[in-house]
């Protein structure tokens, strides 16, 4: 892959994050369901991990994690590291254990959201901010509401994936 192809590919993925970010931050934030708003940025990182593989998933997860730390409240840099690692994990799972398809993206997205919310729950339990039932009462609906957006995000990123330059194998 030439340098120009590389820049076009990752530039397209960076631009693809803009409508997802806009939808999450400015549209869906206004319409909470069961008191929660969905997390779409981690779903974007999982979708690219599924479509592109472990290394690309880690790189895109790093990029999305930086955006998440800028957008989400009180993450303290955890999303940058966490989404980078989750991007590698989802990419490796989709490449070697699952399929690089919608079904694989559903599993990887559920795993990504569950790990993020488990880390949030653990941090808040350690600080004594709330009880476990209260935290689970927020995390469960948040994961379910976010999972409703896996389908459009996967197909949007698949559309981008089919149009960006690929590595040539000779």
Backbone as CSV, one residue per row, in Angstrom:
resi,resn,N_x,N_y,N_z,CA_x,CA_y,CA_z,C_x,C_y,C_z
1,UNK,0.853,-1.165,0.000,0.000,0.000,0.000,0.903,1.232,0.000
2,UNK,0.617,2.141,-0.903,1.417,3.349,-0.972,1.037,4.305,0.157
3,UNK,1.873,5.305,0.350,1.601,6.297,1.385,0.296,7.029,1.088
4,UNK,0.061,7.326,-0.185,-1.168,8.020,-0.570,-2.391,7.150,-0.265
5,UNK,-2.319,5.863,-0.572,-3.422,4.950,-0.257,-3.673,4.882,1.244
6,UNK,-2.578,4.833,2.001,-2.685,4.785,3.456,-3.382,6.031,3.993
7,UNK,-2.990,7.194,3.515,-3.593,8.445,3.966,-5.057,8.549,3.546
8,UNK,-5.369,8.105,2.354,-6.762,8.128,1.897,-7.609,7.204,2.761
9,UNK,-7.096,6.013,3.020,-7.847,5.037,3.811,-8.152,5.566,5.200
10,UNK,-7.141,6.010,5.932,-7.360,6.434,7.308,-7.996,7.806,7.390
11,UNK,-7.842,8.601,6.361,-8.585,9.846,6.285,-10.079,9.589,6.117
12,UNK,-10.412,8.582,5.316,-11.819,8.217,5.137,-12.411,7.684,6.435
13,UNK,-11.648,6.876,7.152,-12.146,6.375,8.445,-12.294,7.503,9.469
14,UNK,-11.373,8.458,9.450,-11.484,9.596,10.367,-12.714,10.433,10.028
15,UNK,-12.962,10.651,8.751,-14.158,11.392,8.345,-15.432,10.614,8.649
16,UNK,-15.357,9.293,8.596,-16.531,8.468,8.902,-16.921,8.578,10.370
17,UNK,-15.975,8.930,11.218,-16.288,9.079,12.641,-17.104,10.346,12.910
18,UNK,-16.999,11.335,12.046,-17.706,12.598,12.269,-19.225,12.447,12.352
19,UNK,-19.891,11.771,11.418,-21.344,11.636,11.576,-21.747,10.791,12.781
20,UNK,-20.937,9.805,13.124,-21.223,8.990,14.308,-21.108,9.850,15.557
21,UNK,-20.043,10.632,15.633,-19.842,11.536,16.757,-20.961,12.568,16.836
22,UNK,-21.330,13.143,15.692,-22.401,14.138,15.660,-23.723,13.528,16.115
23,UNK,-24.026,12.334,15.633,-25.266,11.658,16.018,-25.312,11.402,17.518
24,UNK,-24.208,10.926,18.070,-24.178,10.635,19.501,-24.254,11.906,20.351
25,UNK,-23.459,12.884,20.000,-23.309,14.045,20.863,-24.417,15.074,20.716
26,UNK,-24.948,15.223,19.511,-25.891,16.309,19.286,-27.318,15.867,18.998
27,UNK,-27.536,14.620,18.624,-28.893,14.169,18.315,-29.410,13.231,19.402
28,UNK,-28.746,12.102,19.584,-29.239,11.093,20.530,-29.106,11.538,21.978
29,UNK,-28.225,12.473,22.242,-28.068,13.003,23.585,-29.332,13.739,24.040
30,UNK,-30.104,14.213,23.094,-31.339,14.939,23.400,-32.519,14.019,23.677
31,UNK,-32.389,12.729,23.321,-33.497,11.785,23.454,-33.080,10.556,24.262
32,UNK,-32.903,10.705,25.564,-32.532,9.523,26.358,-33.680,8.522,26.423
33,UNK,-33.325,7.264,26.395,-34.287,6.170,26.541,-33.982,5.478,27.861
34,UNK,-34.974,5.355,28.710,-34.815,4.799,30.057,-33.755,5.557,30.855
35,UNK,-33.617,6.841,30.547,-32.685,7.689,31.282,-31.240,7.601,30.833
36,UNK,-30.954,6.896,29.755,-29.569,6.759,29.286,-29.473,7.139,27.810
37,UNK,-28.276,7.546,27.423,-27.982,7.811,26.019,-26.994,6.758,25.529
38,UNK,-27.046,6.423,24.253,-26.153,5.368,23.750,-24.718,5.847,23.583
39,UNK,-23.789,4.898,23.635,-22.376,5.156,23.344,-22.108,4.626,21.943
40,UNK,-21.906,5.505,20.986,-21.679,5.080,19.608,-20.206,5.056,19.220
41,UNK,-19.393,5.884,19.846,-17.980,5.934,19.475,-17.265,4.598,19.722
42,UNK,-17.495,3.922,20.853,-16.866,2.598,21.007,-17.358,1.583,19.979
43,UNK,-18.600,1.731,19.521,-19.110,0.828,18.485,-18.370,1.045,17.170
44,UNK,-18.004,2.287,16.886,-17.235,2.574,15.675,-15.862,1.908,15.743
45,UNK,-15.226,1.966,16.903,-13.923,1.326,17.068,-14.038,-0.188,16.914
46,UNK,-15.099,-0.768,17.465,-15.299,-2.208,17.334,-15.572,-2.596,15.885
47,UNK,-16.341,-1.785,15.168,-16.653,-2.096,13.772,-15.396,-2.085,12.907
48,UNK,-14.538,-1.105,13.103,-13.295,-1.058,12.323,-12.376,-2.213,12.727
49,UNK,-12.347,-2.562,14.005,-11.564,-3.711,14.436,-12.036,-4.988,13.768
50,UNK,-13.329,-5.159,13.669,-13.889,-6.356,13.027,-13.553,-6.368,11.537
51,UNK,-13.702,-5.243,10.870,-13.497,-5.196,9.423,-12.030,-5.209,9.013
52,UNK,-11.171,-4.560,9.793,-9.779,-4.373,9.376,-8.786,-5.297,10.071
53,UNK,-9.128,-5.823,11.238,-8.202,-6.685,11.938,-7.621,-6.053,13.190
54,UNK,-6.719,-6.773,13.830,-6.219,-6.397,15.152,-5.370,-5.133,15.138
55,UNK,-4.423,-5.038,14.239,-3.518,-3.886,14.238,-4.276,-2.612,13.880
56,UNK,-5.070,-2.666,12.833,-5.851,-1.497,12.429,-6.902,-1.163,13.475
57,UNK,-7.481,-2.192,14.097,-8.453,-1.961,15.158,-7.828,-1.259,16.348
58,UNK,-6.609,-1.625,16.674,-5.906,-0.955,17.766,-5.592,0.493,17.447
59,UNK,-5.155,0.751,16.226,-4.860,2.122,15.824,-6.103,2.994,15.793
60,UNK,-7.166,2.472,15.230,-8.410,3.244,15.176,-9.009,3.372,16.575
61,UNK,-8.868,2.336,17.392,-9.318,2.412,18.779,-8.581,3.494,19.544
62,UNK,-7.285,3.648,19.283,-6.507,4.714,19.902,-7.053,6.081,19.497
63,UNK,-7.317,6.253,18.209,-7.868,7.512,17.705,-9.244,7.790,18.306
64,UNK,-10.120,6.805,18.298,-11.465,6.983,18.851,-11.391,7.193,20.365
65,UNK,-10.471,6.526,21.026,-10.303,6.706,22.463,-9.913,8.127,22.822
66,UNK,-9.060,8.743,22.023,-8.695,10.141,22.250,-9.917,11.031,22.096
67,UNK,-10.729,10.761,21.077,-11.967,11.528,20.886,-12.909,11.294,22.060
68,UNK,-13.030,10.044,22.516,-13.906,9.733,23.654,-13.458,10.462,24.922
69,UNK,-12.167,10.503,25.158,-11.678,11.210,26.347,-11.969,12.701,26.262
70,UNK,-12.015,13.226,25.053,-12.351,14.637,24.889,-13.852,14.878,25.037
71,UNK,-14.665,13.890,24.708,-16.123,14.068,24.673,-16.802,13.606,25.954
72,UNK,-16.422,12.441,26.464,-17.106,11.861,27.613,-16.627,12.501,28.914
73,UNK,-17.495,12.493,29.884,-17.209,13.113,31.172,-16.384,12.194,32.058
74,UNK,-15.374,12.711,32.681,-14.526,12.074,33.698,-13.976,10.702,33.302
75,UNK,-13.347,10.637,32.135,-12.719,9.377,31.740,-11.236,9.345,32.103
76,UNK,-10.615,10.485,32.282,-9.226,10.605,32.740,-8.237,9.803,31.900
77,UNK,-8.451,9.740,30.600,-7.531,9.026,29.724,-7.769,7.536,29.622
78,UNK,-8.729,7.015,30.351,-8.967,5.570,30.335,-9.516,5.078,29.001
79,UNK,-10.286,5.905,28.317,-10.858,5.472,27.041,-9.790,5.355,25.964
80,UNK,-8.762,6.174,26.016,-7.694,6.089,25.023,-7.012,4.730,25.101
81,UNK,-6.608,4.350,26.284,-5.942,3.066,26.472,-6.934,1.920,26.286
82,UNK,-8.121,2.062,26.877,-9.110,0.991,26.825,-9.581,0.686,25.424
83,UNK,-9.900,1.708,24.634,-10.374,1.445,23.276,-9.261,0.955,22.359
84,UNK,-8.036,1.354,22.635,-6.914,0.806,21.872,-6.809,-0.703,22.111
85,UNK,-6.849,-1.098,23.372,-6.780,-2.528,23.696,-8.011,-3.285,23.204
86,UNK,-9.185,-2.674,23.345,-10.408,-3.325,22.866,-10.432,-3.420,21.342
87,UNK,-9.852,-2.442,20.652,-9.740,-2.520,19.196,-8.865,-3.678,18.763
88,UNK,-7.749,-3.877,19.466,-6.880,-5.025,19.178,-7.620,-6.327,19.469
89,UNK,-8.309,-6.383,20.607,-9.028,-7.596,20.994,-10.147,-7.927,20.011
90,UNK,-10.954,-6.930,19.649,-12.058,-7.208,18.724,-11.534,-7.582,17.344
91,UNK,-10.458,-6.926,16.914,-9.868,-7.276,15.626,-9.331,-8.697,15.610
92,UNK,-8.645,-9.088,16.687,-8.114,-10.452,16.764,-9.237,-11.483,16.865
93,UNK,-10.258,-11.172,17.657,-11.402,-12.090,17.758,-12.077,-12.285,16.411
94,UNK,-12.312,-11.189,15.701,-12.991,-11.287,14.407,-12.122,-11.985,13.372
95,UNK,-10.818,-11.783,13.440,-9.913,-12.393,12.474,-9.735,-13.889,12.710
96,UNK,-9.595,-14.278,13.966,-9.172,-15.646,14.247,-10.227,-16.538,14.889
97,UNK,-11.192,-15.975,15.596,-12.174,-16.809,16.289,-13.570,-16.662,15.699
98,UNK,-13.941,-15.466,15.349,-15.269,-15.205,14.796,-15.136,-14.956,13.296
99,UNK,-16.166,-14.406,12.721,-16.103,-14.022,11.317,-16.083,-12.497,11.235
100,UNK,-15.522,-11.992,10.181,-15.514,-10.558,9.945,-16.821,-10.179,9.252
101,UNK,-17.909,-10.265,10.031,-19.256,-10.060,9.503,-20.092,-9.320,10.541
102,UNK,-21.377,-9.163,10.221,-22.286,-8.502,11.148,-22.395,-9.286,12.454
103,UNK,-22.437,-10.604,12.374,-22.519,-11.419,13.594,-21.276,-11.216,14.462
104,UNK,-20.111,-11.188,13.854,-18.891,-10.925,14.598,-18.882,-9.528,15.200
105,UNK,-19.422,-8.570,14.455,-19.491,-7.204,14.967,-20.458,-7.104,16.144
106,UNK,-21.557,-7.845,16.099,-22.498,-7.855,17.228,-21.823,-8.385,18.491
107,UNK,-21.100,-9.485,18.366,-20.422,-10.079,19.520,-19.335,-9.135,20.037
108,UNK,-18.533,-8.600,19.130,-17.439,-7.715,19.541,-17.962,-6.406,20.124
109,UNK,-19.048,-5.889,19.590,-19.627,-4.656,20.133,-20.191,-4.892,21.527
110,UNK,-20.872,-6.013,21.709,-21.392,-6.341,23.040,-20.249,-6.504,24.037
111,UNK,-19.175,-7.153,23.618,-18.001,-7.312,24.476,-17.384,-5.961,24.814
112,UNK,-17.244,-5.100,23.832,-16.658,-3.775,24.046,-17.481,-2.964,25.040
113,UNK,-18.784,-2.907,24.833,-19.647,-2.136,25.728,-19.672,-2.726,27.134
114,UNK,-19.665,-4.045,27.230,-19.677,-4.693,28.537,-18.389,-4.415,29.312
115,UNK,-17.256,-4.481,28.634,-15.975,-4.211,29.299,-15.909,-2.748,29.757
116,UNK,-16.362,-1.831,28.908,-16.345,-0.412,29.287,-17.231,-0.174,30.496
117,UNK,-18.450,-0.710,30.463,-19.351,-0.493,31.597,-18.893,-1.236,32.845
118,UNK,-18.264,-2.406,32.689,-17.734,-3.112,33.857,-16.623,-2.295,34.516
119,UNK,-15.778,-1.670,33.708,-14.719,-0.819,34.263,-15.309,0.406,34.957
120,UNK,-16.340,0.988,34.358,-16.997,2.133,35.003,-17.645,1.723,36.328
121,UNK,-18.302,0.583,36.331,-18.949,0.098,37.556,-17.905,-0.163,38.632
122,UNK,-16.817,-0.827,38.266,-15.767,-1.127,39.243,-15.175,0.157,39.821
123,UNK,-14.929,1.146,38.972,-14.358,2.410,39.457,-15.312,3.116,40.412
124,UNK,-16.579,3.099,40.107,-17.548,3.784,40.966,-17.816,3.003,42.256
125,UNK,-17.734,1.687,42.191,-17.878,0.890,43.404,-16.694,1.105,44.344
126,UNK,-15.502,1.177,43.787,-14.310,1.393,44.606,-14.367,2.759,45.286
127,UNK,-14.847,3.755,44.574,-14.971,5.096,45.151,-16.184,5.227,46.070
128,UNK,-17.068,4.239,46.063,-18.264,4.278,46.898,-19.294,5.281,46.422
129,UNK,-19.375,5.484,45.127,-20.271,6.495,44.574,-21.724,6.038,44.525
130,UNK,-21.934,4.727,44.349,-23.303,4.209,44.253,-23.275,2.714,44.545
131,UNK,-24.460,2.159,44.730,-24.557,0.716,44.987,-24.526,-0.052,43.667
132,UNK,-24.214,-1.325,43.761,-24.141,-2.167,42.574,-25.477,-2.238,41.835
133,UNK,-26.620,-2.437,42.516,-27.886,-2.477,41.772,-28.173,-1.176,41.014
134,UNK,-27.828,-0.050,41.605,-28.055,1.228,40.917,-27.169,1.349,39.680
135,UNK,-25.909,0.948,39.806,-24.992,1.016,38.668,-25.398,0.051,37.560
136,UNK,-25.821,-1.148,37.939,-26.293,-2.106,36.937,-27.585,-1.631,36.279
137,UNK,-28.393,-0.890,37.042,-29.630,-0.344,36.493,-29.391,0.717,35.431
138,UNK,-28.219,1.299,35.424,-27.851,2.257,34.382,-27.083,1.555,33.259
139,UNK,-26.179,0.654,33.606,-25.327,-0.002,32.610,-26.129,-0.907,31.681
140,UNK,-27.084,-1.643,32.220,-27.881,-2.557,31.381,-28.630,-1.835,30.277
141,UNK,-29.454,-0.841,30.613,-30.144,-0.107,29.545,-29.191,0.615,28.589
142,UNK,-28.056,1.100,29.109,-27.104,1.777,28.236,-26.531,0.815,27.197
143,UNK,-26.187,-0.391,27.617,-25.661,-1.383,26.676,-26.727,-1.764,25.661
144,UNK,-27.945,-2.019,26.119,-29.016,-2.408,25.196,-29.345,-1.296,24.209
145,UNK,-29.427,-0.056,24.674,-29.738,1.066,23.802,-28.603,1.292,22.806
146,UNK,-27.364,1.102,23.243,-26.227,1.246,22.336,-26.205,0.126,21.300
147,UNK,-26.547,-1.082,21.711,-26.536,-2.223,20.782,-27.538,-2.058,19.641
148,UNK,-28.554,-1.250,19.845,-29.521,-1.004,18.770,-28.867,-0.294,17.591
149,UNK,-27.735,0.350,17.824,-27.068,1.104,16.765,-25.919,0.340,16.111
150,UNK,-25.719,-0.917,16.482,-24.657,-1.711,15.864,-24.943,-1.900,14.377
151,UNK,-26.189,-2.149,14.027,-26.538,-2.405,12.630,-26.206,-1.221,11.724
152,UNK,-26.698,-0.008,12.006,-26.347,1.092,11.102,-24.860,1.433,11.115
153,UNK,-24.215,1.325,12.270,-22.786,1.651,12.323,-21.975,0.622,11.554
154,UNK,-22.310,-0.653,11.702,-21.574,-1.686,10.967,-21.731,-1.488,9.456
155,UNK,-22.958,-1.278,8.993,-23.168,-1.136,7.553,-22.550,0.156,7.021
156,UNK,-22.538,1.207,7.826,-21.878,2.439,7.413,-20.371,2.217,7.280
157,UNK,-19.756,1.586,8.265,-18.316,1.335,8.197,-17.976,0.274,7.153
158,UNK,-18.861,-0.640,6.912,-18.635,-1.622,5.843,-18.654,-0.928,4.491
159,UNK,-19.563,0.038,4.350,-19.623,0.826,3.121,-18.303,1.568,2.913
160,UNK,-17.757,2.154,3.979,-16.461,2.838,3.893,-15.365,1.822,3.590
161,UNK,-15.395,0.678,4.271,-14.379,-0.366,4.090,-14.303,-0.839,2.636
162,UNK,-15.440,-0.963,1.987,-15.462,-1.433,0.602,-14.933,-0.400,-0.380
163,UNK,-14.824,0.851,0.044,-14.403,1.919,-0.848,-12.984,2.437,-0.588
164,UNK,-12.348,1.997,0.471,-10.987,2.467,0.761,-9.973,1.513,0.148
165,UNK,-8.752,1.995,-0.082,-7.709,1.113,-0.644,-7.387,-0.036,0.297
166,UNK,-7.105,-1.182,-0.274,-6.738,-2.380,0.497,-5.268,-2.700,0.251
167,UNK,-4.709,-3.457,1.160,-3.340,-3.927,1.011,-3.306,-4.948,-0.127
168,UNK,-2.358,-4.826,-1.013,-2.234,-5.778,-2.107,-1.352,-6.931,-1.651
169,UNK,-1.751,-8.127,-2.014,-0.993,-9.311,-1.652,-0.375,-9.880,-2.935
170,UNK,0.954,-9.889,-3.006,1.637,-10.398,-4.196,2.439,-11.610,-3.863
